[in-house]
PDB file of C-alpha atoms and ligand atoms in Angstrom:
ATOM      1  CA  UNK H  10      11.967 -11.979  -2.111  1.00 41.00           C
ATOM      2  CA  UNK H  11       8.145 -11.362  -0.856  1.00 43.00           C
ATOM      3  CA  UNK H  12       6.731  -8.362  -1.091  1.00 59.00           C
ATOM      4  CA  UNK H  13       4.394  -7.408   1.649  1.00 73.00           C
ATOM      5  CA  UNK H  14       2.131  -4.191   0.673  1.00 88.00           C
ATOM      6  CA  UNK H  15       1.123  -1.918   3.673  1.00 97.00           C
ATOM      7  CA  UNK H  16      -2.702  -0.773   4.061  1.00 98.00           C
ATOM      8  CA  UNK H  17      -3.381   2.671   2.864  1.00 98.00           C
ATOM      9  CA  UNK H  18      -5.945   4.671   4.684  1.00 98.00           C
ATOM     10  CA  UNK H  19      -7.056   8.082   2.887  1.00 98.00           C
ATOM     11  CA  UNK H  20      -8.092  10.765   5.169  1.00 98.00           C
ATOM     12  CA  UNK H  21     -10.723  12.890   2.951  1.00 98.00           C
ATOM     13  CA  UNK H  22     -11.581  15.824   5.923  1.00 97.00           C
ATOM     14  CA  UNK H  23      -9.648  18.217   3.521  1.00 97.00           C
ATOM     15  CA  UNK H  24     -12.121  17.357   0.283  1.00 97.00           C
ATOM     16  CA  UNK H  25     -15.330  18.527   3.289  1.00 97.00           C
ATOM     17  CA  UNK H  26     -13.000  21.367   4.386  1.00 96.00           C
ATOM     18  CA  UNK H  27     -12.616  22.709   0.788  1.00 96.00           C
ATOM     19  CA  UNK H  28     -16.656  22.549   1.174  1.00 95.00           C
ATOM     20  CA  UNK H  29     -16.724  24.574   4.301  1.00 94.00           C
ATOM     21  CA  UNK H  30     -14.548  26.986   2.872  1.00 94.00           C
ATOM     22  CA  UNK H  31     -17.753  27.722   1.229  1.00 93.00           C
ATOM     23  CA  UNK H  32     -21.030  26.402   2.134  1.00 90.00           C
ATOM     24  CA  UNK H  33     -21.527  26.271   6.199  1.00 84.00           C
ATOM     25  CA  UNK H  34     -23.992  27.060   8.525  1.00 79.00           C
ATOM     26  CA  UNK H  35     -26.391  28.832   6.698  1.00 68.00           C
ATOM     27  CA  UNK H  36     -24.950  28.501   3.656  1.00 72.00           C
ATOM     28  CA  UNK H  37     -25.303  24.680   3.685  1.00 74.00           C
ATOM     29  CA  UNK H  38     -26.593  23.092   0.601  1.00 78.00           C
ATOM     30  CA  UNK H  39     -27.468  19.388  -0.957  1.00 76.00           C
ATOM     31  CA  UNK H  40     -25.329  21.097  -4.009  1.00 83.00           C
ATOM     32  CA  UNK H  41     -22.363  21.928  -1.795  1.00 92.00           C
ATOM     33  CA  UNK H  42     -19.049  21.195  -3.695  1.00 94.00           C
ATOM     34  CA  UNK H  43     -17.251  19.138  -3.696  1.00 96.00           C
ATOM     35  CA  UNK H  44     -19.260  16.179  -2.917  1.00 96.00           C
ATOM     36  CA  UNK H  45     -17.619  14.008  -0.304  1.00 97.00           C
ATOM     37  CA  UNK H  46     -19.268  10.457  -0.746  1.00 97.00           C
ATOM     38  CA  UNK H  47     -18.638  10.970  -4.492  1.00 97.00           C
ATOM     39  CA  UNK H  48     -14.935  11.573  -3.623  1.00 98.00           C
ATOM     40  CA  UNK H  49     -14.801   8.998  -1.196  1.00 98.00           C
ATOM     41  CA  UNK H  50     -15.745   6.772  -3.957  1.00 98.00           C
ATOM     42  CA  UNK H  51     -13.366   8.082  -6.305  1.00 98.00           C
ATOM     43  CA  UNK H  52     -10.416   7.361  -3.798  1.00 98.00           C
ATOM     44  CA  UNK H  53     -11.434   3.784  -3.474  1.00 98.00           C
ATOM     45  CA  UNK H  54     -11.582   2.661  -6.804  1.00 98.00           C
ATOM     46  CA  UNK H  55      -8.213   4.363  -7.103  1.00 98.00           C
ATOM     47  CA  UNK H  56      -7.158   1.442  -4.586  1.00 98.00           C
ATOM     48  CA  UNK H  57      -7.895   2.891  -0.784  1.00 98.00           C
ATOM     49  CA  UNK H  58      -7.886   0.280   1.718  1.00 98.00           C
ATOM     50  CA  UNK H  59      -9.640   2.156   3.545  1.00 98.00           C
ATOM     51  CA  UNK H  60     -11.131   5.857   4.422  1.00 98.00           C
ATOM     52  CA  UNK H  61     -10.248   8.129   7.745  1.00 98.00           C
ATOM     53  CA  UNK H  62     -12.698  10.940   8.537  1.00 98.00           C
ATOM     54  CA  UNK H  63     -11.622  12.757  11.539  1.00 97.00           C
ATOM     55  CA  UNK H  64     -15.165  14.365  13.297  1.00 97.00           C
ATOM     56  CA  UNK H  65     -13.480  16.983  15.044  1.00 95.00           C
ATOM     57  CA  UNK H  66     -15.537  18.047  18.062  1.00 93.00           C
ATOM     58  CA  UNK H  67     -15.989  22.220  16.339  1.00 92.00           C
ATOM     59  CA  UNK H  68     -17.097  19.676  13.052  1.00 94.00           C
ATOM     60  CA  UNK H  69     -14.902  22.001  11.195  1.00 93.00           C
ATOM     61  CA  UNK H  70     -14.938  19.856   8.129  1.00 95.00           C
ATOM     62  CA  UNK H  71     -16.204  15.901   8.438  1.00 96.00           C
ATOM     63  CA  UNK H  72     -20.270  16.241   9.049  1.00 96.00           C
ATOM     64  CA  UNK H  73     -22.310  13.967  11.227  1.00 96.00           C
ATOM     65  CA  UNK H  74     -24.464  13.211   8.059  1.00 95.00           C
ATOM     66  CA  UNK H  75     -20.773  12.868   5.859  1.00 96.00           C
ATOM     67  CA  UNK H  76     -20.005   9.970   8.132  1.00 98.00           C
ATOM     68  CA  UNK H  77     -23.468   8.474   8.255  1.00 97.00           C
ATOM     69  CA  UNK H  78     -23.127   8.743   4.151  1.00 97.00           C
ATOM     70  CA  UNK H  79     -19.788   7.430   3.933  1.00 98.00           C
ATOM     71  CA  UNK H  80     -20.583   4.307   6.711  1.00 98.00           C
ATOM     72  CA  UNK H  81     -22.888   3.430   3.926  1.00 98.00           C
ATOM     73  CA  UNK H  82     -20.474   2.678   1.142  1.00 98.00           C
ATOM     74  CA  UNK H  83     -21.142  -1.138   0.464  1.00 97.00           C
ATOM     75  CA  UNK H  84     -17.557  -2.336   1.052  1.00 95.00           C
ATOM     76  CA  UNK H  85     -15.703   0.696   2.949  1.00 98.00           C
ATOM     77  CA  UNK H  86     -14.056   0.256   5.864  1.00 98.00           C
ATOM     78  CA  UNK H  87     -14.269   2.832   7.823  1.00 98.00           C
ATOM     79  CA  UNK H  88     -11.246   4.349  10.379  1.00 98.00           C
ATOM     80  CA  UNK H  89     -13.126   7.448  12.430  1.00 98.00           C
ATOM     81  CA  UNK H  90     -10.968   9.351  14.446  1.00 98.00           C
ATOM     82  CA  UNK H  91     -12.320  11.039  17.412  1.00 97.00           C
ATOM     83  CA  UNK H  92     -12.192  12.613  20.582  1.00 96.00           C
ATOM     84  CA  UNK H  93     -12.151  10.458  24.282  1.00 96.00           C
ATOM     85  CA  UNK H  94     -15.445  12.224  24.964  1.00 96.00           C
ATOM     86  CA  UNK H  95     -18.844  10.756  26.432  1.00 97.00           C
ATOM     87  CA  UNK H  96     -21.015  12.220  23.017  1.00 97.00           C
ATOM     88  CA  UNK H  97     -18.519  10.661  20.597  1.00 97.00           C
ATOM     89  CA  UNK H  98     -18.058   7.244  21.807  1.00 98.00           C
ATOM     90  CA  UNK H  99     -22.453   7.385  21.534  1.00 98.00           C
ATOM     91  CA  UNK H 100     -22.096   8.525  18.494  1.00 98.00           C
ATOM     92  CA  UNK H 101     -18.920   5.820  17.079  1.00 98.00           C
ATOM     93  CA  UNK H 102     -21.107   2.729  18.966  1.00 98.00           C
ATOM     94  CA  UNK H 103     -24.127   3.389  17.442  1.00 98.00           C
ATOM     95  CA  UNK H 104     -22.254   3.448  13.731  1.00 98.00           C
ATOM     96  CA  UNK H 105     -20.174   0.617  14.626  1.00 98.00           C
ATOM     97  CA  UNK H 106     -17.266   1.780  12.406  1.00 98.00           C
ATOM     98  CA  UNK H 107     -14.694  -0.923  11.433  1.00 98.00           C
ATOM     99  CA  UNK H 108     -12.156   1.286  13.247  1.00 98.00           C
ATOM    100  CA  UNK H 109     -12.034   4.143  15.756  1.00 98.00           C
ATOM    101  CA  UNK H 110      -8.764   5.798  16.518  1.00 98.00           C
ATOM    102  CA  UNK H 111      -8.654   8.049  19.185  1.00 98.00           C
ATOM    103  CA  UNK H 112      -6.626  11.461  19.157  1.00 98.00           C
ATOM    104  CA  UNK H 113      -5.500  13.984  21.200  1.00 96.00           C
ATOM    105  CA  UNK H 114      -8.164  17.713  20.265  1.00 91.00           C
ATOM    106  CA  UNK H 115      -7.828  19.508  23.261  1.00 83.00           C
ATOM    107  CA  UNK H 116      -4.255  21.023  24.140  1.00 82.00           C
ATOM    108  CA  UNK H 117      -4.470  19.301  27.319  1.00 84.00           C
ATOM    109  CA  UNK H 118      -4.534  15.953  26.385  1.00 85.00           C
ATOM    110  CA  UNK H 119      -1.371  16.543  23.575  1.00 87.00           C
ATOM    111  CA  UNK H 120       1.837  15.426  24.452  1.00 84.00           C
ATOM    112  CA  UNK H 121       5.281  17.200  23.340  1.00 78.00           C
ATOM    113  CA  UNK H 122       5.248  14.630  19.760  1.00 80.00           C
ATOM    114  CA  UNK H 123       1.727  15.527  19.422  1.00 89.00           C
ATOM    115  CA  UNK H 124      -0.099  12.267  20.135  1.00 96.00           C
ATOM    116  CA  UNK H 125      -2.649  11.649  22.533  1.00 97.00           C
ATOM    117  CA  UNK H 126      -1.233  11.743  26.137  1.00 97.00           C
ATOM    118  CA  UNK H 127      -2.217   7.847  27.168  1.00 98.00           C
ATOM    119  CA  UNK H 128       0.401   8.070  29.857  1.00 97.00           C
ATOM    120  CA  UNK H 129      -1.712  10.555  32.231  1.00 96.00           C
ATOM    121  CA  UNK H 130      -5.085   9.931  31.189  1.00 96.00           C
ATOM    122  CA  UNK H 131      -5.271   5.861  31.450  1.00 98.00           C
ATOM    123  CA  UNK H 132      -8.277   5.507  33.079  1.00 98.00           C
ATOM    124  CA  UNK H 133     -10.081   7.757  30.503  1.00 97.00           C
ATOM    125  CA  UNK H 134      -8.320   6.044  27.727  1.00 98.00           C
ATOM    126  CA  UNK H 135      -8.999   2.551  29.023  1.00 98.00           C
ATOM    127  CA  UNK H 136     -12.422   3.236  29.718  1.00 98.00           C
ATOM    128  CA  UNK H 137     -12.918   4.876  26.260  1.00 98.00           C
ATOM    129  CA  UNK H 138     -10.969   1.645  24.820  1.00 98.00           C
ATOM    130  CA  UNK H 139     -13.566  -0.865  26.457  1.00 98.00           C
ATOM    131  CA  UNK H 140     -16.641   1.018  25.686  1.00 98.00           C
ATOM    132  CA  UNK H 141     -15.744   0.686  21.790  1.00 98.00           C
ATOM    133  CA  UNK H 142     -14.287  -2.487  21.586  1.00 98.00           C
ATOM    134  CA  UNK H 143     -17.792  -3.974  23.351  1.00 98.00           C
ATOM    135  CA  UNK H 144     -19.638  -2.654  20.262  1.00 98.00           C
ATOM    136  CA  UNK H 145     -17.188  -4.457  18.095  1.00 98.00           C
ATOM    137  CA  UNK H 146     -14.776  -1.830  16.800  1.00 98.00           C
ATOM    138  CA  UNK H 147     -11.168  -2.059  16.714  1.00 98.00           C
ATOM    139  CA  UNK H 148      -9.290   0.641  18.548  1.00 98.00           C
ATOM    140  CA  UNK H 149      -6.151   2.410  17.532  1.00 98.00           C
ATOM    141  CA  UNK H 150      -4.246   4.765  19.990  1.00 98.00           C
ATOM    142  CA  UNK H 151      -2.784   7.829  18.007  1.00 98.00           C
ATOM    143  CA  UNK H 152       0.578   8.283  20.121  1.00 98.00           C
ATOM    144  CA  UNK H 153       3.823   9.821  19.479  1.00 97.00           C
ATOM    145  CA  UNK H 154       6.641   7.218  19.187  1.00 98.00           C
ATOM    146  CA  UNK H 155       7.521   7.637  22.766  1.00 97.00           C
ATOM    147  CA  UNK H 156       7.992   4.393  25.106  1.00 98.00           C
ATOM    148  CA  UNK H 157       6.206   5.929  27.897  1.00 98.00           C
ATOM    149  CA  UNK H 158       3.180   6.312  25.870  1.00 98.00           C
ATOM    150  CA  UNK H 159       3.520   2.628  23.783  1.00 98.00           C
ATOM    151  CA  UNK H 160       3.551   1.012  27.313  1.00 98.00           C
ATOM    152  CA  UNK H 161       0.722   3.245  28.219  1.00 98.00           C
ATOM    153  CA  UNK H 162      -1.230   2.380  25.342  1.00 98.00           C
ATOM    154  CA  UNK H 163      -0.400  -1.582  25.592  1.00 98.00           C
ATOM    155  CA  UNK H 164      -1.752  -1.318  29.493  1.00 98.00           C
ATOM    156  CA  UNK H 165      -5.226  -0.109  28.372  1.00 98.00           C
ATOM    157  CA  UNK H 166      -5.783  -2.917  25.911  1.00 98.00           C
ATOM    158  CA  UNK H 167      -5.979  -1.456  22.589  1.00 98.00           C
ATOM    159  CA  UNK H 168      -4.857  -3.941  19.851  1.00 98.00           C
ATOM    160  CA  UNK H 169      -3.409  -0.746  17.896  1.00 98.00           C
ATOM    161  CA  UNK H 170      -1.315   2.333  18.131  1.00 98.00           C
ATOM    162  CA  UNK H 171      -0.986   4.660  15.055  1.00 98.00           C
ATOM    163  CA  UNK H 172       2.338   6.358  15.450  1.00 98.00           C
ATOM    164  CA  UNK H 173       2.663  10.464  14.647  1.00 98.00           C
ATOM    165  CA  UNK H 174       5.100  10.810  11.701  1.00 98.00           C
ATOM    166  CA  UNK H 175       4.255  14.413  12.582  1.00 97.00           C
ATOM    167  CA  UNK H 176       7.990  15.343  14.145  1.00 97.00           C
ATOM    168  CA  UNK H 177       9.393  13.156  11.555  1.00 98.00           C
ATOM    169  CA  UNK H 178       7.980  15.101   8.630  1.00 98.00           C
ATOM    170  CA  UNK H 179       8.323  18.746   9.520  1.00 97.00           C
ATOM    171  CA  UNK H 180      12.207  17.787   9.774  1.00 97.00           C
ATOM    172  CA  UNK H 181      12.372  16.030   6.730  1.00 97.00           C
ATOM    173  CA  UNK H 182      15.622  17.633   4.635  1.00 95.00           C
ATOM    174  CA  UNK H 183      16.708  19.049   8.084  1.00 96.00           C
ATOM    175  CA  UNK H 184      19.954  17.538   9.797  1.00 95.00           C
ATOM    176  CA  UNK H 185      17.021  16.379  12.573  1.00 96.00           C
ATOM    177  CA  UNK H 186      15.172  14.094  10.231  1.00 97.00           C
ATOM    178  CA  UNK H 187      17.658  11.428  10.959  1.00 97.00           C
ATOM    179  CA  UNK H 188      16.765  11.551  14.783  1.00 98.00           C
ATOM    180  CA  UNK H 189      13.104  11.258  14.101  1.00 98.00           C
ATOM    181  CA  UNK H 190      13.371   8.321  12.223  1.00 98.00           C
ATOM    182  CA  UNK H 191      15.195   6.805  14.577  1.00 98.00           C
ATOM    183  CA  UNK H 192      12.591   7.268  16.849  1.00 98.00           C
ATOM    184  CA  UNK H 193       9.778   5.937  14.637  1.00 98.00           C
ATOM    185  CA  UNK H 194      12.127   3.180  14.293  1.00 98.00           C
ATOM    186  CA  UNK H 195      12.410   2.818  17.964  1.00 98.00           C
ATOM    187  CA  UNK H 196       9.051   3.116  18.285  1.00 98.00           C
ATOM    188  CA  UNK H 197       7.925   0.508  15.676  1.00 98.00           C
ATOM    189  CA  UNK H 198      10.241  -1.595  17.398  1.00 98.00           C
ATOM    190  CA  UNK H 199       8.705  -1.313  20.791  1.00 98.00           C
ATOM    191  CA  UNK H 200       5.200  -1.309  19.756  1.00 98.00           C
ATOM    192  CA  UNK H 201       5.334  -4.863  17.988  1.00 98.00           C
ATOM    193  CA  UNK H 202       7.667  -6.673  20.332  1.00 98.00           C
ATOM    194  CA  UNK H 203       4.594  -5.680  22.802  1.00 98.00           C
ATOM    195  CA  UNK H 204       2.138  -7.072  20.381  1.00 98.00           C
ATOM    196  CA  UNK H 205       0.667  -3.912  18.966  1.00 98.00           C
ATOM    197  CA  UNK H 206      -0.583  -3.681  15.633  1.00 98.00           C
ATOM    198  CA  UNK H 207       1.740  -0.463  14.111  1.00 98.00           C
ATOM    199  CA  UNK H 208       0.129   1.892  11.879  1.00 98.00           C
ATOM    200  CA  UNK H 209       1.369   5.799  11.211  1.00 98.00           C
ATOM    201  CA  UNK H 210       0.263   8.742   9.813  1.00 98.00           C
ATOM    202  CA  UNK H 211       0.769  12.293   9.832  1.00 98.00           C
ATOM    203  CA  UNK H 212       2.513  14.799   7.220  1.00 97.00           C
ATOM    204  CA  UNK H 213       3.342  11.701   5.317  1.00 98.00           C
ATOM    205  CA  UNK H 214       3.713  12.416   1.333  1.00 98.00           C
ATOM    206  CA  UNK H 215       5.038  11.526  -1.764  1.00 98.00           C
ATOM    207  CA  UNK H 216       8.592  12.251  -1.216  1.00 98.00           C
ATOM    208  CA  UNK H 217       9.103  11.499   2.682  1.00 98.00           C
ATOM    209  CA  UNK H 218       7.236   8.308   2.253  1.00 98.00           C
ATOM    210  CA  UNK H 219      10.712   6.526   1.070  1.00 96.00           C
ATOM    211  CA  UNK H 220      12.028   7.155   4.430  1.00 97.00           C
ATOM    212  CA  UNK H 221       9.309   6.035   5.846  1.00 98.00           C
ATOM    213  CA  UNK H 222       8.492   2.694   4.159  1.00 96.00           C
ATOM    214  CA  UNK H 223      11.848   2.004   5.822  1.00 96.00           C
ATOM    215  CA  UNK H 224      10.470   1.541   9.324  1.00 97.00           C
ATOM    216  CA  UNK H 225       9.475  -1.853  10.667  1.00 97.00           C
ATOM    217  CA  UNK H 226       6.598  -3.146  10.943  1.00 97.00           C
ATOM    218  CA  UNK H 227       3.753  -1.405   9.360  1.00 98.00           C
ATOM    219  CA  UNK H 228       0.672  -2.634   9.090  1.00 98.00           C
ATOM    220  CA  UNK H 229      -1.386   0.435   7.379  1.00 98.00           C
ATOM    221  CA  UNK H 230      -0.357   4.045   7.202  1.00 98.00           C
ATOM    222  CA  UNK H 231      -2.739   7.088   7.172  1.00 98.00           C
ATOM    223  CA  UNK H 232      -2.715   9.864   4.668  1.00 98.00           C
ATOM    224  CA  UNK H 233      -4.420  12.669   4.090  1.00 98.00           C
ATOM    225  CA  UNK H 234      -3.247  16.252   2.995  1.00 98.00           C
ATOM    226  CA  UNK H 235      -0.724  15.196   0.655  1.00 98.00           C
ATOM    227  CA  UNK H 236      -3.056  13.015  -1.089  1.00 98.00           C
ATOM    228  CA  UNK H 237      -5.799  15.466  -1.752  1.00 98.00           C
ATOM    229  CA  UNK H 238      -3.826  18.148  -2.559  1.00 98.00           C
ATOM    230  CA  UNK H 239      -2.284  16.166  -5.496  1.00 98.00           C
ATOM    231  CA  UNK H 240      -6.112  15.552  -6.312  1.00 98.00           C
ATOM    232  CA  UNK H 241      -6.316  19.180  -7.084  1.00 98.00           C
ATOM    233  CA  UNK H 242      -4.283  18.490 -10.144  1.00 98.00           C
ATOM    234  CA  UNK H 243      -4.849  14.594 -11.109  1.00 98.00           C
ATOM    235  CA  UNK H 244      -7.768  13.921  -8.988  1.00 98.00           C
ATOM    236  CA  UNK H 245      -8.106  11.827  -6.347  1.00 98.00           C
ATOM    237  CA  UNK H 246      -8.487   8.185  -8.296  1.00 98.00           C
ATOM    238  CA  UNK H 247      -5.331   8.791  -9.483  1.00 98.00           C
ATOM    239  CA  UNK H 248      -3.773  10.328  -6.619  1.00 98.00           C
ATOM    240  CA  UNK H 249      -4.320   7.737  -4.779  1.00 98.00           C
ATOM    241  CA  UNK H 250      -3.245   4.850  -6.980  1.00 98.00           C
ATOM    242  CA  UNK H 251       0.104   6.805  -7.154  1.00 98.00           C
ATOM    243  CA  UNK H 252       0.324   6.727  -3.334  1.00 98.00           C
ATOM    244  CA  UNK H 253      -0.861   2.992  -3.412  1.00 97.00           C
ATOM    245  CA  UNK H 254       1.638   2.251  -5.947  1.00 96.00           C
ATOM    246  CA  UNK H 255       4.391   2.749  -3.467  1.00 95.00           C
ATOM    247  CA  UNK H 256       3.501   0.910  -0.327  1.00 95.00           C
ATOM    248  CA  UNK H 257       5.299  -2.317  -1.270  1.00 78.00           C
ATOM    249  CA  UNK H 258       8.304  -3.194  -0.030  1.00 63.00           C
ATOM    250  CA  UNK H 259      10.807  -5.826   0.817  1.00 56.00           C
ATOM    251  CA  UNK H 260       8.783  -8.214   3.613  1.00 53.00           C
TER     252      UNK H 260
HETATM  253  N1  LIG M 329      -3.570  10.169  11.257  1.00 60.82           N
HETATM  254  C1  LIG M 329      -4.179  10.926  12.196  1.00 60.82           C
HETATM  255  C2  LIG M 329      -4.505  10.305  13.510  1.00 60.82           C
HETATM  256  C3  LIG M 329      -4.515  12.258  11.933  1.00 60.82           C
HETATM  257  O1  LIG M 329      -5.135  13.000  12.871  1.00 60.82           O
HETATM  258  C4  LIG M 329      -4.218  12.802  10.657  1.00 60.82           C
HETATM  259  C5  LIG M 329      -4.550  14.221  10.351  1.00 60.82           C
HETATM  260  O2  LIG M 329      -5.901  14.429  10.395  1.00 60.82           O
HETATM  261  C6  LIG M 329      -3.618  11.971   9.720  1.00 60.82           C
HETATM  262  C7  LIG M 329      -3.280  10.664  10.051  1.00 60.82           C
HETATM  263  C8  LIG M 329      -3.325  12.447   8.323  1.00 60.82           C
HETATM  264  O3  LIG M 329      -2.404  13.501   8.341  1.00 60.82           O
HETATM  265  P1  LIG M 329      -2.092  14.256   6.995  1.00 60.82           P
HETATM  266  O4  LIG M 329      -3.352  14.938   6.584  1.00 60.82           O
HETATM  267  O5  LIG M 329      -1.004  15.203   7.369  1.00 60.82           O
HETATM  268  O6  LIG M 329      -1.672  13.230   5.985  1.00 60.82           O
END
């Protein structure tokens, strides 16, 4: 039997918002701790296919100059997940990041699983969508495994959707967890038959990820929390290669 392994993104915001915790505004330093190109580093020799930064719109962790610093990595690619707003598709088209997947930060554009709400803002998504992809960057749709919104998200041209394991893993070892995985099941389902590339993330870790390398599909999950909070105790080389380790399965 083949074995086809599925891309592992590492979302570092949490190593910046340990930094934060700390050193902002006028506390900001060139010593602040911990350093998050070094770590960034550190996760891909321990075997990330690539690094997530999320540069949330209050830049409560991830830093203009962390993504500039990261971009510069000779070999990274680079997922940035961002807002549908006017300043941050300047700001992703003038970096040119292999990747930008848009999410949902304002409560308006969130829909009940969490994802961005494609459904009622397709013009804005579309839009958003074509702006990128004419400076060369893929786009991913960050969407709750909900037909309405995979449709949604096929109609404004996007080549990827990122489903929210979100639901999936706050049940997990509750009698709902069953139900959610159907969904993401569903959802994979949907998403390919309509030629999407499927990638997920959200609350994914090291125990829930057997349920979830059980879903169809995948082309690269997104991880974050879990990942750097086992970096607390093994650090994040290692953390990661653990993760990495189990994102082969049956083909
Ligand atoms: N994917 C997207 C689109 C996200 O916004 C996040 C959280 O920032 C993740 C994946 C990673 O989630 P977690 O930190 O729970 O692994």
């Amino acid at each position: 039997m083949s074995h086809r392994p599925i891309h592992l993104g590492v979302n570092i915001d949490h190593a910046a918002t340990l930094r934060q915790a700390r050193y902002r505004g006028a506390h900001a330093s060139h010593h602040a701790e911990p350093d998050v190109v070094a770590f960034t580093r550190e996760a891909l020799a321990g075997g990330a296919d690539g690094i997530t930064v999320h540069l949330r719109e209050d830049r409560r962790h991830i830093q203009d100059a962390d993504v500039l610093a990261i971009a510069k990595i000779p070999g990274v690619r680079l997922n940035l997940e961002m807002a549908c707003t006017a300043a941050m598709v300047a700001f992703a088209c003038q970096l040119r990041p292999a990747a930008v997947c848009l999410v949902p930060e304002s409560r308006e554009e969130v829909t009940t699983e969490g994802g961005l709400d494609v459904a009622t803002q397709l013009t804005r998504v579309t839009e958003t969508t074509q702006a990128l992809q004419a400076a060369g960057i893929e786009v991913s749709l960050f969407i709750g495994p909900d037909a309405r919104q995979i449709t949604a998200a096929k109609a404004t041209g996007a080549p990827v959707v990122e489903l929210h394991t979100g639901a999936f893993a706050n049940a997990w070892k509750s009698p709902a967890a069953d139900a959610e995985l159907a969904r993401l099941h569903a959802g994979c389902e949907l998403a390919h038959g309509l030629g999407l590339v499927v990638n997920a993330g959200h609350g994914i870790n090291y125990d829930n990820i057997r349920s979830i390398l059980t879903l169809p599909h995948l082309h690269e999950l997104n991880i974050g929390h879990s990942i750097v909070a086992r970096a607390l105790f093994t650090g994040i080389r290692s953390a990661v290669a653990e993760m990495k380790s189990h994102l082969v399965r049956p083909a």
